[in-house]
Amino acid sequence: MRTRHFLLLKRSCAVLQKDLRVEFRTRYAYNTLMMFAVTVLVTVSFSVGGMILESEIAAALLWIILFFSAMAGLSRTFVQEEESGTVVALKLAADPEPVYLGKLLFNIVVLFSIAAVVVPLFLIMLNLSVAMPLSFVLVVLLGCLGLAGASTILAAIVAKAAVKGALLTVLAFPVLLPLLIGAISATRSTLAGVPLEVLRPDLGLLLFYNGMMVTASLLLFDYVWNE
Amino acid sequence: MQAQIAVKNLAKTYHCRKLFYDLSFLVKNNTVFAVIGHNGVGKTTLLRVICNLVPATSGCVEITVGDRLLSAAERRAALGLVSPELELYGELSAFENLEFFSGVRGIVFNREKAREILEYVGLKGRGHDLVSTFSSGMMQRLKFAHALFHDPQILVLDEPASNMDGEGVALVREVIRHQRERGIVIMATNEQREASYADQTLSLA
């Protein structure tokens, strides 16, 4: 059992390494996400002007930026395989699970690196202070994990469709709604500063969503991949 | 280990159009099996069904090695495919492509073996070049290296000599001859010369 898990991890890391290498040479997903995120961020900061935003609005704006950035670039991992024809070689060589896990890890790395730039910029440009910094970082990490998890399985579905452009956003919205509600609520709490007991249900929701999304995706991916 | 492919009552319908139906044949070890026929009769689709890349509408393909009926995962290890539909990563070098596919197959990458196989297919000294810089003939040679690198018992070739020069055609002949000794070759072709290498021929109409 341990050997099987080790092999799965090793094969997933091979997919991750390949995707990172390709991304490092083309910078397609990273550039798309970063340009989108920074453009929206600048637009929002100019629209808001010098106003001090309430934590409810700031939290919603942050997750709108992260959600649409994720939708703009994270589908690329599977779409590129389909469009370039490499999906045939990949299907012939790899089991479905390591492909899913490798792509998931890649999307997590990309989204975390985008968040590492966008979130501090968001706080600076909108002149926001965070009352609970550690909890805020935890919420952003869990939210990004959920965004990456849902985007990965949905990207695998969208990659098979003839019209790929807006389909991911449309498909993702209902799937990501519980995550976004939990992430916005938790972010608002960490910006405003609340007792930990108030934050706990939202953190629980984010943890549960992430666990459920990865488990369900692993179970379903075989059908999506081989369809 | 002796490999064998048994195709039983296979049918494939594509957009309400029957490509082939009730197709049954047996390919034994040390055999070159050629599928011939006009464009659009389903030669490539038949190869894709054998490789488990698309499902059959009805019927089945059973691949055995020794006495063992292979599962879908085991089939992946037993098959090597060269096809115009199969592309390798242009952003990676030839070595990196072979390394990646070894990694996802769970095989330890042997750089010396990779160098030997690239030399065998006529890509000596090009292992570090990005695949996107390769010509179509070189790409076809790399596809052969990719298909042979994990020593498959069954080699599936779709139009194997397309884009190949005279030396490339000789390479195809040599690969087929070598693979016949160690397992099975299944090939779809329109070329009379390639079809002449076959021990068994199936004509789709």
XYZ file of C-alpha atoms in Angstrom:
432
model
C 0.000 0.000 0.000
C 2.830 2.396 0.950
C 4.719 1.480 -2.247
C 1.581 2.207 -4.293
C 1.168 5.620 -2.676
C 4.877 6.362 -3.156
C 4.615 5.434 -6.857
C 1.510 7.611 -7.242
C 3.345 10.542 -5.651
C 6.407 9.985 -7.830
C 4.351 9.888 -11.037
C 2.341 12.955 -9.961
C 5.615 14.803 -9.335
C 6.761 13.858 -12.868
C 3.611 15.546 -14.273
C 4.144 18.570 -11.994
C 7.805 18.866 -12.998
C 6.928 18.672 -16.700
C 4.183 21.311 -16.378
C 6.460 23.640 -14.399
C 9.215 23.197 -16.992
C 6.807 23.964 -19.868
C 5.344 26.915 -17.940
C 8.813 28.260 -17.120
C 9.637 28.247 -20.851
C 6.329 29.668 -22.133
C 4.988 31.524 -19.044
C 1.505 31.260 -20.576
C -0.648 30.506 -17.513
C 1.422 32.673 -15.167
C 1.401 35.707 -17.462
C -2.340 35.386 -18.166
C -3.237 35.118 -14.491
C -0.849 37.837 -13.370
C -1.848 40.350 -16.053
C -5.548 39.736 -15.379
C -5.126 40.029 -11.604
C -3.027 43.191 -11.730
C -5.334 44.857 -14.306
C -8.427 44.182 -12.181
C -6.576 45.248 -9.042
C -5.562 48.597 -10.556
C -9.099 49.133 -11.914
C -10.602 48.441 -8.495
C -8.165 50.708 -6.679
C -8.848 53.588 -9.106
C -12.625 53.039 -8.852
C -12.506 53.088 -5.079
C -10.278 56.167 -5.038
C -9.204 57.163 -1.570
C -12.211 55.570 0.157
C -11.624 53.297 3.117
C -13.567 50.152 2.288
C -15.556 48.206 4.818
C -14.229 44.716 5.483
C -17.327 43.095 3.861
C -16.730 44.860 0.541
C -12.945 44.428 0.630
C -13.289 40.678 1.242
C -15.746 40.287 -1.650
C -13.496 42.302 -3.995
C -10.427 40.211 -3.096
C -12.181 36.929 -3.896
C -13.729 38.299 -7.100
C -10.197 39.142 -8.283
C -8.820 35.724 -7.289
C -11.824 33.841 -8.744
C -11.680 35.474 -12.174
C -7.873 35.276 -12.284
C -8.096 31.544 -11.612
C -10.719 31.146 -14.337
C -8.549 33.090 -16.797
C -5.520 30.821 -16.612
C -5.961 27.589 -14.692
C -7.819 25.749 -17.446
C -4.673 25.990 -19.569
C -3.122 22.816 -18.089
C -5.632 20.499 -19.759
C -6.627 22.666 -22.730
C -2.992 22.849 -23.871
C -2.665 19.031 -23.773
C -5.791 18.695 -25.949
C -4.903 21.454 -28.399
C -1.300 20.392 -28.937
C -2.211 16.685 -29.294
C 0.067 15.603 -26.433
C -2.980 14.220 -24.617
C -2.740 11.003 -26.707
C 0.830 10.307 -25.546
C -0.100 11.199 -21.972
C -3.161 8.908 -21.967
C -1.109 6.095 -23.400
C 1.640 6.437 -20.789
C 0.004 7.546 -17.552
C -2.707 6.355 -15.195
C -5.432 8.986 -14.651
C -4.719 9.628 -10.919
C -1.141 10.925 -11.279
C -2.247 13.145 -14.171
C -4.982 14.716 -12.011
C -2.742 15.095 -8.956
C 0.152 16.504 -10.996
C -2.122 19.068 -12.667
C -3.716 19.933 -9.311
C -0.285 20.508 -7.736
C 0.702 22.680 -10.699
C -2.455 24.810 -10.384
C -1.847 25.150 -6.627
C 1.735 26.333 -7.219
C 0.597 28.865 -9.854
C -2.332 30.189 -7.795
C -0.277 30.439 -4.591
C 2.443 32.383 -6.400
C -0.179 34.728 -7.900
C -1.816 35.205 -4.487
C 1.605 35.937 -2.941
C 1.864 38.971 -5.241
C -1.775 40.042 -5.599
C -2.919 39.872 -1.953
C -0.198 42.170 -0.519
C -0.726 44.564 -3.464
C -4.485 44.515 -2.767
C -3.925 45.406 0.898
C -1.481 48.201 0.029
C -3.457 49.724 -2.856
C -6.754 49.745 -0.954
C -5.044 50.851 2.241
C -6.426 47.942 4.287
C -5.177 46.649 7.598
C -5.570 43.034 8.710
C -6.649 42.473 12.303
C -5.798 38.738 12.321
C -2.812 38.314 9.952
C -2.104 34.596 10.529
C -5.761 33.622 10.162
C -5.984 35.842 7.075
C -3.055 33.996 5.446
C -4.640 30.648 6.372
C -7.982 31.679 4.817
C -6.292 32.853 1.603
C -4.325 29.575 1.368
C -7.411 27.409 1.966
C -9.474 29.468 -0.481
C -6.807 29.231 -3.185
C -6.541 25.476 -2.552
C -10.295 25.139 -3.158
C -10.136 27.341 -6.269
C -7.303 25.227 -7.682
C -9.053 21.941 -6.781
C -12.344 22.838 -8.468
C -10.647 24.519 -11.451
C -8.520 21.430 -12.161
C -11.375 18.930 -12.530
C -13.562 21.460 -14.358
C -10.673 22.294 -16.721
C -10.407 18.586 -17.563
C -14.114 18.612 -18.523
C -13.912 21.914 -20.420
C -10.838 20.786 -22.393
C -13.044 18.259 -24.258
C -15.563 20.923 -25.322
C -15.461 22.732 -28.652
C -16.104 26.138 -27.041
C -13.707 26.418 -24.146
C -13.455 30.189 -23.519
C -16.176 31.174 -21.070
C -17.346 27.657 -20.287
C -15.034 27.207 -17.296
C -16.347 30.352 -15.562
C -19.966 29.339 -16.154
C -19.403 25.758 -14.958
C -17.252 26.825 -12.025
C -19.589 29.400 -10.540
C -22.165 27.026 -8.947
C -19.428 24.572 -7.925
C -17.331 27.299 -6.319
C -20.212 29.204 -4.699
C -19.970 27.434 -1.298
C -16.206 27.995 -1.257
C -16.542 31.672 -2.177
C -19.227 32.250 0.470
C -17.012 30.629 3.125
C -13.841 32.390 1.952
C -15.490 35.845 1.781
C -17.038 35.403 5.217
C -13.741 34.199 6.751
C -11.735 36.967 5.054
C -14.172 39.591 6.333
C -13.777 38.201 9.874
C -9.959 38.230 9.690
C -9.900 41.784 8.293
C -12.282 43.111 10.947
C -10.971 40.992 13.834
C -13.393 38.607 15.548
C -13.072 36.001 18.301
C -11.652 32.712 16.982
C -14.972 30.918 17.732
C -16.721 33.103 15.142
C -14.102 32.254 12.497
C -14.055 28.505 13.196
C -17.224 27.490 11.222
C -15.936 29.246 8.095
C -12.529 27.575 8.407
C -14.322 24.247 8.866
C -16.341 24.880 5.709
C -13.173 25.670 3.718
C -11.386 22.541 5.013
C -14.425 20.348 4.319
C -14.873 21.794 0.821
C -11.220 21.191 -0.075
C -11.254 17.593 1.212
C -14.523 16.839 -0.552
C -13.437 18.458 -3.826
C -10.122 16.569 -4.071
C -11.711 13.222 -3.080
C -14.632 13.601 -5.515
C -12.297 14.744 -8.284
C -9.992 11.755 -7.794
C -12.992 9.413 -7.985
C -14.479 11.095 -11.069
C -11.332 11.917 -12.997
C -10.977 8.451 -14.531
C -14.351 8.921 -16.315
C -13.587 12.494 -17.397
C -10.102 11.569 -18.678
C -11.144 8.480 -20.623
C -14.443 9.807 -22.002
C 6.700 -13.777 -22.995
C 4.322 -14.429 -25.893
C 1.887 -11.613 -26.680
C -1.462 -12.078 -28.408
C -4.268 -9.761 -29.479
C -7.792 -11.128 -29.850
C -10.356 -8.803 -31.423
C -13.888 -10.106 -30.882
C -16.979 -8.840 -32.725
C -15.688 -5.298 -32.665
C -17.896 -2.488 -33.945
C -17.437 1.262 -33.991
C -20.030 3.834 -34.955
C -19.023 7.463 -35.336
C -21.744 10.123 -35.590
C -24.315 7.516 -36.746
C -21.866 6.195 -39.369
C -20.736 2.576 -39.069
C -16.956 2.467 -39.522
C -16.662 -1.286 -38.990
C -18.796 -3.960 -37.372
C -18.520 -7.602 -36.292
C -14.749 -7.457 -36.751
C -12.921 -10.480 -35.333
C -9.313 -11.513 -35.754
C -6.403 -12.949 -33.826
C -2.819 -11.654 -33.942
C -0.221 -14.005 -32.507
C 3.312 -13.294 -31.345
C 6.040 -12.636 -33.952
C 3.503 -11.268 -36.415
C 3.260 -8.080 -38.444
C -0.412 -7.279 -38.965
C -1.357 -4.620 -41.516
C -4.695 -2.826 -41.734
C -5.258 -1.399 -45.198
C -8.115 0.435 -46.878
C -9.143 3.772 -48.344
C -9.097 7.029 -46.405
C -11.903 7.256 -43.861
C -12.696 3.529 -43.577
C -11.615 3.465 -39.924
C -7.997 2.229 -39.910
C -6.837 4.843 -37.399
C -9.975 4.390 -35.300
C -9.342 0.637 -35.137
C -5.809 1.314 -33.859
C -7.186 3.796 -31.325
C -9.655 1.197 -30.057
C -6.855 -1.394 -29.766
C -4.783 1.151 -27.792
C -7.804 1.825 -25.543
C -7.814 5.502 -26.525
C -11.452 5.404 -27.644
C -14.137 2.922 -26.551
C -15.622 0.434 -29.020
C -19.352 0.670 -29.703
C -19.564 -3.095 -29.112
C -17.224 -6.070 -28.936
C -13.857 -6.127 -27.207
C -10.093 -6.286 -27.623
C -8.263 -8.754 -25.389
C -4.505 -8.476 -25.060
C -2.657 -11.308 -23.355
C 1.001 -11.581 -22.460
C 1.915 -15.109 -21.471
C -1.281 -16.480 -19.914
C -2.227 -13.148 -18.425
C -5.107 -11.023 -19.747
C -3.914 -7.435 -19.427
C -5.866 -4.770 -17.549
C -6.127 -1.229 -18.949
C -3.124 -0.110 -16.854
C -1.017 -3.113 -17.917
C -1.942 -2.482 -21.550
C -0.351 0.955 -21.317
C 2.962 -0.677 -20.435
C 2.679 -3.263 -23.207
C 1.873 -0.832 -26.050
C 3.968 1.639 -28.014
C 2.263 3.931 -30.526
C 3.536 5.948 -33.483
C 0.739 8.004 -35.000
C 0.183 11.389 -36.661
C -2.324 12.094 -33.841
C 0.288 11.577 -31.144
C 2.402 14.645 -30.431
C 5.316 15.141 -28.066
C 6.049 18.251 -26.005
C 7.590 20.930 -28.229
C 8.689 22.978 -25.209
C 10.847 20.090 -23.940
C 13.992 18.584 -25.411
C 14.058 15.027 -26.782
C 15.769 13.798 -23.593
C 13.266 15.635 -21.393
C 10.361 14.069 -23.305
C 11.759 10.570 -22.808
C 12.507 11.358 -19.153
C 8.976 12.618 -18.540
C 7.269 9.616 -20.136
C 9.548 7.265 -18.165
C 8.571 9.158 -15.006
C 4.805 8.840 -15.542
C 5.213 5.166 -16.424
C 7.088 4.656 -13.143
C 10.282 3.594 -14.919
C 13.697 4.836 -13.779
C 15.046 7.045 -16.565
C 18.227 5.619 -18.110
C 20.073 8.433 -19.902
C 22.464 6.017 -21.624
C 19.546 4.025 -23.022
C 17.904 7.279 -24.149
C 21.127 8.276 -25.950
C 21.291 4.853 -27.637
C 17.683 4.923 -28.792
C 18.022 8.471 -30.170
C 21.092 7.312 -32.072
C 19.156 4.260 -33.308
C 16.379 6.453 -34.775
C 18.884 8.859 -36.340
C 18.751 11.703 -33.817
C 22.312 11.401 -32.536
C 23.475 14.635 -30.907
C 19.985 16.194 -30.976
C 18.859 14.989 -27.537
C 19.207 18.407 -25.895
C 17.441 20.342 -28.674
C 13.890 21.531 -28.101
C 11.423 19.338 -29.991
C 9.741 22.465 -31.418
C 12.899 23.012 -33.506
C 12.625 19.546 -35.122
C 11.500 19.042 -38.716
C 8.482 16.794 -39.352
C 10.783 13.896 -40.318
C 12.836 14.296 -37.139
C 9.610 14.461 -35.133
C 8.523 11.151 -36.663
C 11.878 9.609 -35.676
C 11.419 10.907 -32.126
C 7.968 9.309 -32.014
C 9.645 5.986 -32.789
C 12.133 6.582 -29.946
C 9.243 7.408 -27.602
C 7.269 4.318 -28.653
C 10.230 1.941 -28.269
C 11.819 3.409 -25.125
C 9.840 1.274 -22.634
C 10.396 -1.963 -24.674
C 6.718 -2.644 -25.494
C 5.606 -6.111 -26.587
C 3.169 -4.575 -29.075
C 4.063 -1.758 -31.445
C 1.167 0.075 -33.083
C 2.093 2.103 -36.171
C -0.223 4.470 -38.025
C 1.264 5.577 -41.370
C 4.761 4.896 -39.956
C 6.831 6.274 -42.842
C 4.965 9.572 -43.239
C 7.362 12.542 -43.522
C 10.340 10.162 -43.626
C 13.237 10.365 -46.111
C 14.960 7.301 -47.640
C 16.949 6.598 -44.469
C 13.775 6.999 -42.437
C 11.956 4.425 -44.542
C 14.859 2.018 -43.950
C 14.554 2.740 -40.222
C 10.841 1.858 -40.303
C 11.661 -1.436 -42.030
C 14.377 -2.188 -39.456
C 12.081 -1.343 -36.501
C 9.323 -3.592 -37.887
C 11.775 -6.442 -38.473
C 13.187 -6.116 -34.957
C 9.762 -5.828 -33.298
C 8.492 -8.919 -35.143
C 11.205 -10.919 -33.366
C 10.178 -9.707 -29.919
C 6.395 -9.312 -30.167
C 3.681 -7.913 -32.433
C 3.459 -5.044 -34.920
C 0.055 -3.677 -35.902
C 0.189 -1.097 -38.635
C -2.314 0.968 -40.603
C -1.044 2.033 -43.989
C -1.917 3.039 -47.522
C 1.606 2.352 -48.758
C 2.000 -0.845 -50.746
C 5.649 -1.080 -49.662
C 4.762 -1.029 -45.938
C 1.883 -3.470 -46.427
C 4.342 -5.882 -48.029
C 6.133 -6.284 -44.653
C 2.974 -7.841 -43.181
C 2.379 -11.508 -42.363
C -1.377 -10.911 -42.043
C -3.470 -8.242 -43.733
C -6.915 -6.919 -42.938
C -8.624 -4.892 -45.628
C -11.295 -2.514 -44.333
C -13.930 -1.391 -46.818
